[in-house]
Short mmCIF file of C-alpha atoms in Angstrom, two decimals:
data_model
loop_
_atom_site.label_atom_id
_atom_site.label_comp_id
_atom_site.label_asym_id
_atom_site.label_seq_id
_atom_site.Cartn_x
_atom_site.Cartn_y
_atom_site.Cartn_z
CA MET A 978 -23.16 5.42 -22.02
CA LYS A 979 -23.13 2.20 -22.55
CA LYS A 980 -26.44 -0.21 -21.77
CA LEU A 981 -24.84 -3.42 -19.53
CA LYS A 982 -27.81 -5.74 -18.70
CA ARG A 983 -27.98 -6.33 -14.74
CA SER A 984 -25.55 -8.80 -14.47
CA ALA A 985 -22.50 -6.91 -16.16
CA ARG A 986 -23.19 -3.94 -14.39
CA LEU A 987 -23.25 -5.23 -11.11
CA VAL A 988 -19.84 -6.08 -11.83
CA GLU A 989 -18.64 -3.18 -12.61
CA MET A 990 -20.29 -1.54 -9.97
CA THR A 991 -18.99 -4.20 -7.58
CA GLN A 992 -15.33 -3.26 -8.81
CA TYR A 993 -16.28 0.68 -8.60
CA LEU A 994 -17.38 0.89 -5.32
CA THR A 995 -14.46 -1.51 -3.98
CA LEU A 996 -11.95 0.99 -6.05
CA ASN A 997 -13.74 4.04 -4.40
CA PRO A 998 -13.88 3.77 -0.69
CA HIS A 999 -15.27 6.13 1.10
CA THR A 1000 -16.27 8.43 -1.76
CA LEU A 1001 -19.79 10.01 -1.69
CA ILE A 1002 -20.86 8.58 -5.29
CA PRO A 1003 -24.30 10.45 -6.62
CA LEU A 1004 -26.61 7.80 -8.27
CA THR A 1005 -26.60 10.02 -10.88
CA THR A 1006 -23.02 8.56 -11.87
CA PHE A 1007 -23.89 5.27 -12.01
CA VAL A 1008 -27.69 6.73 -14.13
CA GLU A 1009 -25.38 8.16 -16.88
CA ARG A 1010 -22.86 6.10 -16.98
CA TYR A 1011 -25.62 2.57 -17.36
CA GLY A 1012 -28.59 4.58 -19.31
CA ALA A 1013 -30.46 2.67 -16.58
CA ALA A 1014 -33.29 3.94 -14.77
CA LYS A 1015 -32.51 5.56 -10.56
CA SER A 1016 -34.56 2.32 -9.82
CA SER A 1017 -32.63 -0.31 -11.21
CA ILE A 1018 -30.02 1.11 -9.74
CA SER A 1019 -31.64 1.56 -6.76
CA GLU A 1020 -31.98 -2.13 -6.57
CA ASP A 1021 -28.74 -3.06 -8.66
CA LEU A 1022 -27.32 -1.61 -5.06
CA ALA A 1023 -29.45 -3.27 -2.58
CA ILE A 1024 -27.82 -6.29 -4.02
CA ILE A 1025 -24.64 -5.21 -3.35
CA LYS A 1026 -25.32 -3.37 -0.09
CA GLU A 1027 -26.84 -7.21 0.70
CA VAL A 1028 -23.97 -9.48 -0.46
CA CYS A 1029 -20.80 -6.77 2.09
CA GLU A 1030 -23.37 -6.70 4.86
CA GLY A 1031 -23.79 -10.58 4.95
CA GLU A 1032 -20.18 -10.80 4.14
CA GLU A 1033 -19.00 -8.16 6.36
CA THR A 1034 -16.86 -7.25 3.87
CA GLY A 1035 -18.33 -3.85 4.43
CA GLU A 1036 -21.26 -0.65 4.73
CA LEU A 1037 -23.36 0.45 2.22
CA LEU A 1038 -24.42 3.72 2.96
CA THR A 1039 -27.04 5.49 0.81
CA LEU A 1040 -27.18 9.17 1.52
CA ALA A 1041 -30.92 10.87 0.19
CA GLY A 1042 -31.38 13.95 -1.30
CA ALA A 1043 -29.61 16.76 -3.63
CA ALA A 1044 -26.53 16.14 -2.43
CA GLY A 1045 -27.03 12.36 -1.83
CA GLY A 1046 -25.71 9.12 -2.85
CA VAL A 1047 -24.13 6.22 -2.03
CA LYS A 1048 -20.50 5.46 -0.16
CA TYR A 1049 -19.05 2.02 0.41
CA ILE A 1050 -17.38 1.64 3.82
CA PRO A 1051 -15.00 -1.14 3.32
CA LYS A 1052 -14.56 -3.57 7.21
CA TYR A 1053 -13.30 -6.35 8.16
CA PRO A 1054 -15.07 -8.94 8.98
CA SER A 1055 -15.47 -9.68 12.06
CA HIS A 1056 -15.63 -13.55 12.03
CA LYS A 1057 -12.14 -13.57 10.45
CA ALA A 1058 -10.33 -11.12 12.94
CA LEU A 1059 -9.20 -13.13 14.59
CA PRO A 1060 -8.00 -16.63 13.37
CA LEU A 1061 -6.18 -13.65 11.08
CA ILE A 1062 -3.86 -12.60 13.95
CA GLU A 1063 -4.63 -16.11 15.53
CA GLN A 1064 -2.44 -16.87 12.59
CA ILE A 1065 -0.03 -14.05 12.87
CA GLY A 1066 0.73 -15.15 16.76
CA GLU A 1067 1.43 -18.52 15.60
CA GLN A 1068 4.63 -16.78 13.49
CA LEU A 1069 5.52 -14.49 15.80
CA LYS A 1070 5.80 -16.68 18.73
CA GLN A 1071 9.20 -18.82 16.24
CA PRO A 1072 12.24 -17.50 18.78
CA ASP A 1073 14.07 -16.86 16.05
CA ARG A 1074 12.59 -13.53 16.09
CA MET A 1075 13.65 -12.63 18.60
CA LEU A 1076 16.50 -10.29 18.62
CA PRO A 1077 19.18 -8.19 20.46
CA GLY A 1078 17.29 -5.60 22.73
CA GLY A 1079 13.81 -6.75 23.42
CA TYR A 1080 13.07 -6.48 19.57
CA TYR A 1081 10.71 -9.03 17.74
CA TYR A 1082 11.91 -9.52 13.78
CA ILE A 1083 8.42 -9.26 11.46
CA THR A 1084 9.72 -7.30 8.53
CA ASP A 1085 8.89 -10.56 6.42
CA LEU A 1086 5.27 -10.55 7.99
CA LEU A 1087 5.25 -6.03 6.71
CA GLY A 1088 7.09 -7.29 3.53
CA GLN A 1089 2.98 -8.90 2.63
CA PRO A 1090 0.88 -6.56 1.41
CA GLY A 1091 -1.84 -8.91 1.43
CA LEU A 1092 -1.49 -9.16 4.49
CA MET A 1093 -1.02 -5.59 4.96
CA ASN A 1094 -4.29 -4.65 3.00
CA ASP A 1095 -6.08 -6.77 6.25
CA ILE A 1096 -4.12 -5.21 8.78
CA GLY A 1097 -5.46 -1.66 6.79
CA ARG A 1098 -8.55 -2.83 6.86
CA MET A 1099 -9.08 -4.53 10.56
CA PHE A 1100 -7.92 0.28 11.63
CA ALA A 1101 -10.28 1.39 8.97
CA SER A 1102 -12.84 -0.85 10.11
CA ALA A 1103 -11.89 0.91 13.72
CA PHE A 1104 -11.26 4.40 12.75
CA ALA A 1105 -14.54 4.68 10.27
CA ASP A 1106 -16.27 6.78 12.03
CA SER A 1107 -13.59 9.18 12.92
CA ASP A 1108 -12.76 12.28 11.64
CA ILE A 1109 -9.72 12.12 10.35
CA ASP A 1110 -8.13 14.02 7.67
CA CYS A 1111 -4.72 12.42 7.42
CA VAL A 1112 -3.01 9.10 8.29
CA MET A 1113 0.51 9.99 9.57
CA THR A 1114 3.53 7.23 10.61
CA VAL A 1115 7.10 7.42 11.23
CA GLU A 1116 9.46 5.63 8.42
CA THR A 1117 10.11 3.19 7.76
CA LYS A 1118 8.67 0.22 9.23
CA GLY A 1119 4.94 1.47 9.91
CA ILE A 1120 4.44 2.53 6.21
CA PRO A 1121 3.05 -0.47 4.68
CA ILE A 1122 0.23 -0.10 7.73
CA ALA A 1123 -0.14 3.59 7.17
CA TYR A 1124 -1.16 3.15 3.78
CA ALA A 1125 -3.37 0.14 3.95
CA THR A 1126 -4.88 2.24 6.71
CA ALA A 1127 -5.51 5.08 4.48
CA ALA A 1128 -6.53 3.01 0.88
CA HIS A 1129 -9.08 2.10 2.51
CA LEU A 1130 -10.48 5.62 4.89
CA ASN A 1131 -9.62 7.14 1.38
CA LEU A 1132 -7.27 9.17 3.13
CA PRO A 1133 -3.84 10.76 2.55
CA VAL A 1134 -0.41 9.36 4.38
CA VAL A 1135 2.08 11.76 6.25
CA LEU A 1136 4.93 10.52 6.60
CA VAL A 1137 7.38 11.41 9.25
CA ARG A 1138 11.17 11.22 8.48
CA ARG A 1139 14.04 10.24 10.95
CA ASP A 1140 16.17 12.89 9.26
CA HIS A 1141 15.62 15.90 7.04
CA VAL A 1142 16.19 15.26 3.98
CA VAL A 1143 16.79 17.01 0.72
CA THR A 1144 13.41 16.36 -1.65
CA GLU A 1145 11.26 17.59 1.44
CA GLY A 1146 11.75 21.72 1.74
CA SER A 1147 11.86 22.87 4.72
CA ALA A 1148 11.26 21.11 7.53
CA VAL A 1149 10.42 21.18 11.44
CA SER A 1150 11.93 18.97 13.57
CA ILE A 1151 11.69 17.71 16.86
CA ASN A 1152 13.79 15.57 19.43
CA TYR A 1153 12.00 12.86 21.79
CA VAL A 1154 12.74 10.19 24.59
CA SER A 1155 12.33 6.43 23.20
CA GLY A 1156 10.50 5.48 25.70
CA SER A 1157 12.22 2.07 26.75
CA HIS A 1158 15.50 2.80 25.78
CA LYS A 1159 15.80 6.78 27.12
CA SER A 1160 17.80 7.36 23.99
CA ILE A 1161 16.83 10.46 22.27
CA HIS A 1162 15.62 10.74 19.19
CA THR A 1163 14.89 13.01 15.88
CA MET A 1164 12.04 13.26 13.61
CA THR A 1165 11.21 15.94 10.96
CA LEU A 1166 7.93 16.44 8.89
CA ALA A 1167 8.32 18.95 6.23
CA ARG A 1168 5.90 22.26 6.36
CA ARG A 1169 4.38 21.62 3.52
CA ALA A 1170 3.29 17.81 4.10
CA LEU A 1171 0.65 18.48 7.06
CA LYS A 1172 -2.11 21.39 7.15
CA GLU A 1173 -2.81 22.82 10.22
CA ARG A 1174 -5.17 21.94 12.46
CA SER A 1175 -5.55 18.77 10.88
CA ARG A 1176 -6.84 15.58 12.81
CA VAL A 1177 -4.67 12.97 12.43
CA LEU A 1178 -4.88 8.93 12.85
CA LEU A 1179 -1.17 7.88 14.32
CA VAL A 1180 -0.08 4.45 13.31
CA ASP A 1181 3.00 2.05 13.18
CA ASP A 1182 4.19 -1.38 13.14
CA PHE A 1183 5.36 -1.60 17.08
CA MET A 1184 4.75 0.28 20.45
CA ARG A 1185 6.67 -0.40 23.64
CA ALA A 1186 6.30 2.53 26.15
CA GLY A 1187 5.37 4.93 23.10
CA GLY A 1188 7.51 7.32 22.67
CA THR A 1189 7.26 7.34 18.74
CA PHE A 1190 3.39 8.07 18.95
CA LYS A 1191 4.18 10.25 21.33
CA GLY A 1192 7.07 11.84 19.54
CA MET A 1193 4.78 12.61 16.76
CA MET A 1194 2.57 13.53 19.16
CA ASP A 1195 4.67 16.07 19.97
CA LEU A 1196 5.32 17.27 16.75
CA LEU A 1197 1.04 17.43 15.56
CA HIS A 1198 1.58 20.28 18.29
CA GLU A 1199 3.28 21.90 16.18
CA PHE A 1200 1.37 21.85 13.59
CA ASP A 1201 -1.33 22.60 15.77
CA ALA A 1202 -3.25 19.55 14.58
CA THR A 1203 -4.93 16.72 17.04
CA VAL A 1204 -4.50 13.12 17.33
CA ALA A 1205 -7.80 11.53 15.81
CA GLY A 1206 -6.60 8.03 16.84
CA VAL A 1207 -3.60 5.94 17.73
CA GLY A 1208 -3.77 2.24 16.20
CA VAL A 1209 -0.73 -0.23 16.25
CA LEU A 1210 -0.37 -4.10 15.43
CA VAL A 1211 2.16 -5.06 18.10
CA GLU A 1212 1.78 -3.56 21.31
CA SER A 1213 4.71 -5.06 23.78
CA GLU A 1214 3.55 -5.28 27.03
CA ASP A 1215 7.22 -5.42 28.67
CA VAL A 1216 6.71 -2.06 29.87
CA SER A 1217 5.21 -0.49 33.37
CA ASN A 1218 2.46 0.86 33.12
CA GLU A 1219 4.09 4.32 35.25
CA GLU A 1220 6.57 3.92 31.68
CA ARG A 1221 3.67 3.90 29.27
CA LEU A 1222 3.50 6.98 27.66
CA VAL A 1223 0.24 6.34 24.88
CA GLN A 1224 -3.09 5.56 26.50
CA ASP A 1225 -5.40 5.65 24.59
CA TYR A 1226 -4.45 3.51 21.27
CA VAL A 1227 -6.04 0.07 19.20
CA SER A 1228 -4.00 -2.58 19.05
CA LEU A 1229 -4.23 -5.51 17.02
CA ILE A 1230 -1.46 -8.19 18.50
CA ARG A 1231 -0.19 -7.58 22.57
CA VAL A 1232 3.40 -9.53 23.13
CA GLU A 1233 5.29 -10.37 26.12
CA THR A 1234 8.44 -11.95 26.93
CA VAL A 1235 8.05 -15.06 28.90
CA ASP A 1236 11.51 -15.45 28.91
CA ALA A 1237 14.47 -13.43 27.64
CA ARG A 1238 16.99 -16.44 27.61
CA SER A 1239 14.80 -19.54 26.01
CA LYS A 1240 13.45 -16.84 23.84
CA GLN A 1241 9.83 -17.75 24.54
CA MET A 1242 6.53 -15.10 24.16
CA SER A 1243 3.23 -15.13 25.44
CA VAL A 1244 1.41 -13.70 22.33
CA LYS A 1245 -2.24 -12.44 23.02
CA PRO A 1246 -5.13 -10.47 20.35
CA GLY A 1247 -5.13 -6.57 20.92
CA ASN A 1248 -7.92 -4.44 22.61
CA TYR A 1249 -8.90 -4.31 19.03
CA PHE A 1250 -11.09 -7.41 20.35
CA ASP A 1251 -12.33 -5.99 23.21
CA HIS A 1252 -14.86 -4.00 21.97
CA MET A 1253 -16.20 -6.68 19.45
CA MET B 671 -22.00 -23.53 1.55
CA LYS B 672 -24.61 -20.78 1.04
CA LYS B 673 -27.11 -20.88 -2.24
CA LEU B 674 -27.46 -17.58 -3.65
CA LYS B 675 -28.63 -15.71 -6.45
CA ARG B 676 -26.27 -15.27 -9.65
CA SER B 677 -27.15 -11.51 -8.92
CA ALA B 678 -25.37 -11.86 -5.26
CA ARG B 679 -23.10 -14.44 -6.23
CA LEU B 680 -21.58 -12.13 -9.41
CA VAL B 681 -21.27 -9.55 -6.45
CA GLU B 682 -19.00 -12.31 -3.87
CA MET B 683 -17.10 -13.34 -6.42
CA THR B 684 -15.92 -9.71 -7.69
CA GLN B 685 -15.18 -8.57 -4.70
CA TYR B 686 -13.19 -12.40 -3.97
CA LEU B 687 -11.36 -11.95 -7.69
CA THR B 688 -10.65 -8.11 -6.92
CA LEU B 689 -8.39 -9.16 -3.64
CA ASN B 690 -7.08 -11.86 -5.08
CA PRO B 691 -5.37 -10.85 -7.85
CA HIS B 692 -2.32 -13.05 -9.57
CA THR B 693 -4.28 -16.43 -7.54
CA LEU B 694 -4.83 -19.40 -9.07
CA ILE B 695 -8.43 -20.48 -7.81
CA PRO B 696 -10.02 -23.63 -9.00
CA LEU B 697 -13.49 -23.86 -9.54
CA THR B 698 -14.38 -25.91 -7.12
CA THR B 699 -13.60 -22.90 -4.45
CA PHE B 700 -16.74 -21.65 -5.90
CA VAL B 701 -18.62 -24.47 -7.07
CA GLU B 702 -18.58 -25.50 -3.10
CA ARG B 703 -19.03 -22.33 -1.41
CA TYR B 704 -22.57 -21.47 -3.37
CA GLY B 705 -23.44 -24.88 -3.54
CA ALA B 706 -23.92 -24.09 -7.55
CA ALA B 707 -23.33 -26.44 -10.53
CA LYS B 708 -19.85 -25.98 -12.09
CA SER B 709 -21.57 -25.05 -15.33
CA SER B 710 -23.48 -21.90 -13.37
CA ILE B 711 -19.91 -20.91 -12.18
CA SER B 712 -18.57 -20.66 -15.61
CA GLU B 713 -20.89 -18.39 -17.04
CA ASP B 714 -20.82 -16.34 -14.30
CA LEU B 715 -16.70 -16.07 -14.55
CA ALA B 716 -17.94 -15.53 -18.44
CA ILE B 717 -19.61 -12.46 -17.11
CA ILE B 718 -16.99 -11.18 -14.95
CA LYS B 719 -14.81 -12.10 -17.90
CA GLU B 720 -16.14 -10.06 -20.47
CA VAL B 721 -16.28 -7.01 -17.41
CA CYS B 722 -12.47 -7.23 -17.13
CA GLU B 723 -12.20 -6.80 -20.51
CA GLY B 724 -14.40 -4.48 -22.26
CA GLU B 725 -13.15 -1.93 -19.42
CA GLU B 726 -9.60 -3.02 -19.28
CA THR B 727 -9.74 -3.10 -15.95
CA GLY B 728 -7.83 -7.07 -15.69
CA GLU B 729 -8.31 -9.74 -17.55
CA LEU B 730 -9.57 -13.33 -16.30
CA LEU B 731 -7.48 -16.43 -17.11
CA THR B 732 -8.96 -20.02 -17.27
CA LEU B 733 -6.86 -22.47 -16.95
CA ALA B 734 -8.42 -25.67 -17.97
CA GLY B 735 -7.70 -29.56 -16.53
CA ALA B 736 -6.71 -30.82 -12.74
CA ALA B 737 -4.77 -28.03 -11.58
CA GLY B 738 -6.49 -25.93 -13.40
CA GLY B 739 -8.67 -22.76 -12.34
CA VAL B 740 -9.32 -18.98 -12.87
CA LYS B 741 -6.69 -16.30 -12.25
CA TYR B 742 -7.18 -12.79 -12.26
CA ILE B 743 -4.54 -10.04 -13.83
CA PRO B 744 -5.67 -6.61 -12.57
CA LYS B 745 -4.35 -3.97 -15.73
CA TYR B 746 -4.79 -0.42 -15.85
CA PRO B 747 -6.86 0.58 -18.35
CA SER B 748 -5.14 1.61 -21.00
CA HIS B 749 -7.82 4.82 -21.99
CA LYS B 750 -6.50 6.55 -18.62
CA ALA B 751 -2.89 5.64 -18.19
CA LEU B 752 -2.05 9.03 -20.05
CA PRO B 753 -5.01 11.35 -18.73
CA LEU B 754 -3.61 9.64 -15.40
CA ILE B 755 0.18 10.49 -16.30
CA GLU B 756 -0.96 13.98 -18.15
CA GLN B 757 -2.56 14.84 -14.78
CA ILE B 758 0.60 14.19 -12.78
CA GLY B 759 2.52 15.93 -14.87
CA GLU B 760 0.77 19.09 -14.50
CA GLN B 761 0.84 18.62 -10.99
CA LEU B 762 4.31 18.18 -11.51
CA LYS B 763 5.14 21.68 -13.19
CA GLN B 764 4.82 23.51 -10.65
CA PRO B 765 8.11 25.47 -10.00
CA ASP B 766 7.62 25.73 -6.70
CA ARG B 767 8.36 21.67 -6.59
CA MET B 768 11.87 21.89 -7.70
CA LEU B 769 14.41 21.88 -4.93
CA PRO B 770 18.15 22.57 -3.96
CA GLY B 771 20.13 19.94 -6.37
CA GLY B 772 18.27 19.73 -8.93
CA TYR B 773 15.23 17.69 -6.95
CA TYR B 774 12.05 17.56 -7.14
CA TYR B 775 9.45 17.66 -3.95
CA ILE B 776 6.86 14.59 -4.92
CA THR B 777 6.07 13.33 -0.92
CA ASP B 778 2.54 15.09 -1.48
CA LEU B 779 1.52 12.84 -4.49
CA LEU B 780 3.43 9.69 -3.08
CA GLY B 781 1.21 10.29 -0.13
CA GLN B 782 -2.05 9.50 -1.88
CA PRO B 783 -2.93 6.05 -1.51
CA GLY B 784 -5.63 6.17 -4.27
CA LEU B 785 -3.11 6.94 -6.81
CA MET B 786 -0.12 4.82 -5.27
CA ASN B 787 -2.39 2.50 -6.66
CA ASP B 788 -3.35 3.50 -9.95
CA ILE B 789 0.15 4.13 -10.09
CA GLY B 790 1.50 -0.10 -9.10
CA ARG B 791 -1.69 -1.12 -11.09
CA MET B 792 0.20 0.03 -14.23
CA PHE B 793 3.39 -1.39 -12.71
CA ALA B 794 1.73 -4.74 -12.72
CA SER B 795 0.29 -4.14 -15.83
CA ALA B 796 3.47 -3.38 -17.63
CA PHE B 797 5.28 -6.78 -15.38
CA ALA B 798 2.14 -9.21 -15.38
CA ASP B 799 3.78 -11.59 -18.05
CA SER B 800 7.50 -11.45 -16.09
CA ASP B 801 8.44 -14.49 -13.58
CA ILE B 802 8.93 -12.42 -10.62
CA ASP B 803 9.66 -13.69 -7.10
CA CYS B 804 9.56 -10.63 -5.11
CA VAL B 805 9.65 -6.19 -5.48
CA MET B 806 11.95 -4.65 -4.09
CA THR B 807 12.88 -1.11 -3.67
CA VAL B 808 15.02 1.21 -1.16
CA GLU B 809 13.71 2.69 1.60
CA THR B 810 11.88 5.36 1.96
CA LYS B 811 9.59 7.39 -1.14
CA GLY B 812 9.68 3.86 -3.30
CA ILE B 813 7.70 2.33 -0.89
CA PRO B 814 4.25 2.89 -1.46
CA ILE B 815 4.96 2.23 -4.79
CA ALA B 816 6.44 -0.79 -4.48
CA TYR B 817 3.86 -2.38 -1.93
CA ALA B 818 0.75 -0.98 -4.95
CA THR B 819 2.57 -2.92 -7.49
CA ALA B 820 3.69 -6.02 -5.22
CA ALA B 821 0.04 -5.91 -4.44
CA HIS B 822 -1.40 -6.42 -7.94
CA LEU B 823 0.90 -9.25 -8.33
CA ASN B 824 0.95 -10.74 -5.24
CA LEU B 825 4.39 -10.90 -3.86
CA PRO B 826 5.80 -10.17 -1.59
CA VAL B 827 8.08 -6.70 -0.92
CA VAL B 828 11.42 -6.59 0.60
CA LEU B 829 13.06 -3.73 1.58
CA VAL B 830 16.28 -2.31 1.39
CA ARG B 831 17.77 -0.01 4.01
CA ARG B 832 19.77 2.60 4.39
CA ASP B 833 21.33 1.77 7.80
CA HIS B 834 21.42 -1.86 9.50
CA VAL B 835 19.17 -1.14 11.77
CA VAL B 836 18.60 -3.02 15.00
CA THR B 837 15.07 -5.31 14.07
CA GLU B 838 16.33 -7.01 11.30
CA GLY B 839 19.23 -9.08 12.26
CA SER B 840 22.00 -9.87 10.14
CA ALA B 841 22.30 -7.84 7.12
CA VAL B 842 24.59 -7.20 4.08
CA SER B 843 25.64 -3.36 3.57
CA ILE B 844 27.18 -2.91 -0.04
CA ASN B 845 28.13 0.49 -0.99
CA TYR B 846 27.25 2.54 -4.14
CA VAL B 847 28.21 5.62 -5.41
CA SER B 848 24.79 7.81 -6.67
CA GLY B 849 25.69 8.22 -10.33
CA SER B 850 24.56 12.84 -10.56
CA HIS B 851 26.14 14.02 -7.41
CA LYS B 852 29.06 11.13 -7.30
CA SER B 853 28.16 11.14 -3.74
CA ILE B 854 28.94 7.32 -1.62
CA HIS B 855 25.90 5.79 0.01
CA THR B 856 25.13 2.74 1.86
CA MET B 857 22.40 0.19 1.52
CA THR B 858 21.57 -2.72 3.22
CA LEU B 859 19.64 -6.06 3.68
CA ALA B 860 19.21 -8.16 6.66
CA ARG B 861 20.65 -11.53 5.28
CA ARG B 862 16.92 -13.09 5.58
CA ALA B 863 15.12 -10.78 3.64
CA LEU B 864 15.84 -12.09 0.68
CA LYS B 865 16.37 -15.85 -0.78
CA GLU B 866 19.04 -16.84 -2.81
CA ARG B 867 18.19 -17.13 -6.86
CA SER B 868 15.03 -14.71 -6.30
CA ARG B 869 13.94 -13.47 -9.77
CA VAL B 870 13.44 -9.30 -8.33
CA LEU B 871 11.97 -6.70 -9.43
CA LEU B 872 13.17 -2.98 -8.90
CA VAL B 873 10.87 -0.07 -8.51
CA ASP B 874 11.72 3.43 -7.52
CA ASP B 875 9.94 6.75 -6.94
CA PHE B 876 12.74 8.84 -9.06
CA MET B 877 15.93 7.58 -11.94
CA ARG B 878 18.77 10.35 -12.91
CA ALA B 879 21.09 8.54 -13.65
CA GLY B 880 20.52 5.44 -11.49
CA GLY B 881 23.04 5.20 -9.51
CA THR B 882 20.31 3.74 -6.90
CA PHE B 883 19.11 1.10 -9.00
CA LYS B 884 22.77 0.53 -9.83
CA GLY B 885 23.00 -0.23 -6.03
CA MET B 886 20.45 -2.70 -5.45
CA MET B 887 21.67 -4.61 -9.14
CA ASP B 888 24.66 -5.11 -6.61
CA LEU B 889 23.52 -6.05 -3.42
CA LEU B 890 21.04 -8.50 -5.44
CA HIS B 891 24.94 -9.93 -6.61
CA GLU B 892 25.32 -10.64 -2.75
CA PHE B 893 22.05 -12.96 -2.80
CA ASP B 894 22.93 -14.68 -5.99
CA ALA B 895 19.34 -13.17 -7.34
CA THR B 896 18.78 -11.42 -10.58
CA VAL B 897 16.91 -8.42 -11.81
CA ALA B 898 13.48 -9.36 -12.98
CA GLY B 899 12.66 -5.53 -13.96
CA VAL B 900 13.13 -2.31 -12.97
CA GLY B 901 10.39 0.15 -13.00
CA VAL B 902 10.48 3.99 -12.03
CA LEU B 903 7.37 6.50 -12.10
CA VAL B 904 9.23 9.99 -13.13
CA GLU B 905 12.74 9.88 -15.18
CA SER B 906 14.95 12.29 -15.02
CA GLU B 907 16.09 13.80 -18.15
CA ASP B 908 18.94 15.92 -16.69
CA VAL B 909 21.68 12.96 -17.41
CA SER B 910 24.14 12.32 -20.30
CA ASN B 911 23.78 9.39 -21.81
CA GLU B 912 27.53 7.88 -21.05
CA GLU B 913 26.52 8.83 -16.51
CA ARG B 914 23.94 6.05 -17.30
CA LEU B 915 24.05 3.61 -15.37
CA VAL B 916 20.54 1.78 -16.13
CA GLN B 917 20.12 1.00 -19.91
CA ASP B 918 16.50 -1.71 -19.43
CA TYR B 919 13.55 0.06 -17.34
CA VAL B 920 9.93 1.14 -17.81
CA SER B 921 9.06 5.02 -16.43
CA LEU B 922 6.03 6.36 -16.45
CA ILE B 923 7.09 9.98 -16.34
CA ARG B 924 10.06 11.71 -18.36
CA VAL B 925 10.84 15.50 -16.81
CA GLU B 926 13.19 17.77 -17.86
CA THR B 927 15.07 20.19 -16.44
CA VAL B 928 14.15 24.00 -18.86
CA ASP B 929 15.05 26.52 -16.98
CA ALA B 930 16.80 26.49 -13.93
CA ARG B 931 16.21 29.75 -12.96
CA SER B 932 12.88 30.61 -13.79
CA LYS B 933 12.66 26.32 -12.13
CA GLN B 934 10.71 25.65 -15.51
CA MET B 935 10.33 22.05 -16.38
CA SER B 936 9.68 20.43 -19.64
CA VAL B 937 7.01 16.86 -18.83
CA LYS B 938 6.89 13.90 -21.20
CA PRO B 939 4.68 10.59 -20.82
CA GLY B 940 7.43 8.10 -19.77
CA ASN B 941 8.82 4.69 -21.93
CA TYR B 942 5.54 2.88 -20.71
CA PHE B 943 3.41 4.68 -23.43
CA ASP B 944 5.95 3.62 -26.21
CA HIS B 945 5.00 0.04 -26.56
CA MET B 946 0.99 0.50 -26.14
#
């Protein structure tokens, strides 16, 4: 136990809450840590709550009663979301990003941990009220998005592999058809990686027809698990409605090839912004 | 500009600094944001500095002069590091982790974003004073460690792939020999993923002889880039000194197979703790 002034306590509590999102922290934790009265701690939390909610950086939920405490729910400020997505959109429009086969080079964007942190925080805001047990993605490019999202939701990440690897032990494999190219792929998940009847948030960096998400859903079925949500960073509109395999998802950015020869594309905010 | 009381300012500044590590923030940023006197902001920063350094959660560097400002350097508290590593060690000792070929199942540990965040913070502490341009790893299991480390160092991640993938554009491939199994593998890096003459921190989840690190070093050579450091979560001691391909590295945990039949292993803290 250590006696701290309110000012120092506020700094420490802010750090503590930020490092422990979506975690119920009993008030007694702070009372004992600082040797302060419960009323003082409540006042501290009221100050933190006011700043977080004023800045829209998060919510601070207070649960009363014996099993009560405080829970920090990180949010992405709505006034920052659209500018961020527009800024990413400007970068996506660079013509040298277009690759053979209708793919886009976005590895440099995915390689920025700060940006991934923002993206994960946006998904964590969108799915803050959902009942989720874990966040799942398929290697490789969706991994940073999955970790950033899961970190803000305080959930584990379940990683589906393209091949069966020796370091995973026994595993379940399925084949799935890539929606747009009609090619057959395999995905594999270690038996011990996912508990049965889990509620799973699926995320990925890019979706056209949604074949990869459909594959993950088939895999969930093998584990008697269910989809709690689907989040994708970039959604391609170069697909017809009949081809689309996933209907219910949250996308942050929508792209469409306007002219493949001149490598021109149109970029719009995703359906994340439809409900805001 | 908004007028805030000191208490609210402290909460906001703490959040801001935590979200922007290893970034030089001019004092005028805070002065303008809060419409407060420079002396008040300096007092705020002194309070934050005292808490961070008291708790060993980080350092707050103040740089004087026209190009000056404040920089938050996240650290992992030394009194928490050994208990964390011992706790991971206890989990590693579970006999069902041992897999054929001398591998260990650690995917569940790597799937915990909070734990990865701690690990990344430990590497960021160890390499805080190094001159580094980016953090590199090979897919797949090292990725969360690379992102967590890079996030705390405010650096981009460069991801080496096992195969050449269509979404990467033109790439450089090399072959390397896995030190312990003497098998030949390929690793590939997109031409545009790494600037020439970069100083690169290499990280991975597991190292025995160090063949994967050696492969990454060969790849760096192709880009005229240099190694700024090597960090590994679990180091296996099941290798002779002659077989070891990498000498200079920071490891957090050391494991050794005591008895492969009874699946017994010994777990010790890594050389990270030798200098503490």
